[in-house]
Amino acid sequence: MRRLLDLLPQPADEVVQLGGPYRPWLVRYGGRAAIIRASDLERLRRLGFSADLAMSSIEWLHDFLRDLSGTGFAAPAPVDDLRGTSVVSADGAIWELLTFVPGRSVDWVECAMRRAGDLLARFHDASLRTRPRPQRPGALPMSDCRPLDPRAATARTQLEAELADIRAGLSGVVHGDATQANVVLDGDDYRLVDFALGYEESLVFDIAAALWRNGRADPNSVTYDPRRVETFVRGYHDVRRLDANDDRRIVACMMARGLQLQQRLELRGGVDDTVMQRLMSIERQQSDLCEAIASAIS
């Protein structure tokens, strides 16, 4: 960290980590506040990233965030204060400097879900106004998600049956994890933060990835609350109109999000059985979830 701070144009007045390991830092220097993110190269190697691939991947993200800033959408943007750049490699990590988006965490309340859905739709409008770009280096799109856990086979089969229909819809750069945990409230304004998982994907996948967490009965639950799902999708639909068949597509993409998370878990040798428990809950609840989404977009 010291080598990174020495690259700043002014001495750091304050450096505070925002949470536990792998969480970003808030740094104040020269009258401004910014966010420092660190990606451990050894951890990335376990996910199949070489140092060069990891750097290319993060540079891709910063290029997109610069474009996104140009649309007027409020989100973290690269800060070129690390000797003229926003990304550097040092001390076994890749470091990023981004603007600080102020705000407090959004409460786990149903009424916030409609605003969160509205926010994601507005982000998609902005994302579609950015320049076309190739896929992010090292991305794991849903079409490539084939975890080894045998319990995932049914969901993978269902996803394959829906993929062509899903791909026929709009695609663009998605947030990848637009859940309540990555939304902050600044006054009455909802803001998206932490775009680390962004890549090119079908937009309905981004709705589903948000529902992976936002649609749960409570943050730690392994089952889903159709009413919360309906509320979030209704907020999205208020801004960006969804199609009649998007209920089925979104639920298929919720399964795809589970497959994606399980594959990443397997790649890094982690253990978290709640991923498969939630995936199997979506399989069991898919009729109720489709009905809730259909109600939101009818």
Short mmCIF file of N, CA and C in Angstrom, two decimals, residues 11 15 23 40 53 69 78 105 117 122-123 125 138 143 147 155 157 162 167-168 170 190 194-195 225 238 277 294 297:
data_model
loop_
_atom_site.label_atom_id
_atom_site.label_comp_id
_atom_site.label_asym_id
_atom_site.label_seq_id
_atom_site.Cartn_x
_atom_site.Cartn_y
_atom_site.Cartn_z
N PRO A 11 0.21 13.91 -0.46
CA PRO A 11 0.22 12.91 0.62
C PRO A 11 -1.20 12.53 1.04
N VAL A 15 -6.50 6.94 5.30
CA VAL A 15 -6.72 5.70 4.55
C VAL A 15 -7.50 4.76 5.47
N ARG A 23 -11.71 -6.00 0.77
CA ARG A 23 -12.59 -4.85 0.63
C ARG A 23 -11.76 -3.62 0.25
N ASP A 40 -5.65 -9.29 -5.62
CA ASP A 40 -4.50 -10.13 -5.32
C ASP A 40 -4.22 -11.07 -6.50
N LEU A 53 -3.45 -11.10 -18.16
CA LEU A 53 -4.89 -11.19 -18.38
C LEU A 53 -5.65 -10.37 -17.35
N SER A 69 -19.26 7.26 -17.41
CA SER A 69 -19.25 8.60 -16.80
C SER A 69 -19.71 9.65 -17.81
N PRO A 78 -12.75 6.07 -13.14
CA PRO A 78 -11.30 6.02 -12.94
C PRO A 78 -10.72 7.39 -12.62
N SER A 105 -25.55 2.26 3.10
CA SER A 105 -26.11 1.01 2.58
C SER A 105 -27.63 1.08 2.58
N GLY A 117 -34.71 -1.68 -8.62
CA GLY A 117 -35.02 -2.12 -9.98
C GLY A 117 -35.00 -0.97 -10.96
N ARG A 122 -32.08 2.16 -15.31
CA ARG A 122 -31.42 3.40 -15.75
C ARG A 122 -29.96 3.14 -16.09
N PHE A 123 -29.32 2.24 -15.33
CA PHE A 123 -27.95 1.86 -15.69
C PHE A 123 -27.91 1.20 -17.07
N ASP A 125 -29.93 1.66 -19.56
CA ASP A 125 -30.09 2.73 -20.56
C ASP A 125 -28.75 3.41 -20.83
N GLY A 138 -11.17 -12.56 -19.89
CA GLY A 138 -11.35 -13.39 -18.70
C GLY A 138 -12.77 -13.49 -18.20
N SER A 143 -23.16 -18.71 -20.97
CA SER A 143 -23.07 -19.83 -21.91
C SER A 143 -21.88 -20.74 -21.62
N PRO A 147 -20.46 -25.91 -14.11
CA PRO A 147 -19.82 -26.40 -12.89
C PRO A 147 -19.85 -27.92 -12.82
N ALA A 155 -30.26 -27.61 -13.91
CA ALA A 155 -30.29 -26.18 -14.22
C ALA A 155 -29.55 -25.90 -15.52
N THR A 157 -29.21 -27.90 -18.08
CA THR A 157 -30.05 -28.36 -19.18
C THR A 157 -31.15 -27.36 -19.49
N GLU A 162 -33.02 -22.48 -23.09
CA GLU A 162 -33.49 -21.09 -23.17
C GLU A 162 -32.46 -20.14 -23.80
N ARG A 167 -30.49 -14.96 -25.88
CA ARG A 167 -29.52 -14.24 -26.71
C ARG A 167 -30.20 -13.36 -27.77
N ALA A 168 -31.45 -13.65 -28.09
CA ALA A 168 -32.16 -12.84 -29.08
C ALA A 168 -32.50 -11.46 -28.55
N LEU A 170 -31.68 -7.91 -26.01
CA LEU A 170 -30.59 -6.93 -25.96
C LEU A 170 -29.45 -7.40 -25.07
N TYR A 190 -30.47 6.81 -5.26
CA TYR A 190 -29.89 5.47 -5.23
C TYR A 190 -28.74 5.42 -6.23
N ASP A 194 -19.35 -0.68 -7.07
CA ASP A 194 -18.65 -1.95 -7.25
C ASP A 194 -19.03 -2.66 -8.55
N PHE A 195 -18.44 -2.18 -9.63
CA PHE A 195 -18.68 -2.75 -10.96
C PHE A 195 -17.65 -3.83 -11.31
N ASP A 225 -38.55 -15.11 -2.19
CA ASP A 225 -39.83 -14.48 -1.88
C ASP A 225 -40.40 -13.90 -3.18
N ASP A 238 -40.92 -0.24 -14.91
CA ASP A 238 -41.40 1.14 -14.95
C ASP A 238 -40.52 2.02 -15.84
N GLN A 277 -27.77 -24.79 -2.80
CA GLN A 277 -29.08 -24.79 -2.15
C GLN A 277 -30.00 -23.74 -2.78
N ALA A 294 -44.26 -12.24 -14.23
CA ALA A 294 -45.31 -11.97 -15.22
C ALA A 294 -46.29 -10.93 -14.69
N ILE A 297 -44.83 -7.39 -15.07
CA ILE A 297 -44.69 -6.83 -16.42
C ILE A 297 -45.98 -6.89 -17.23
#
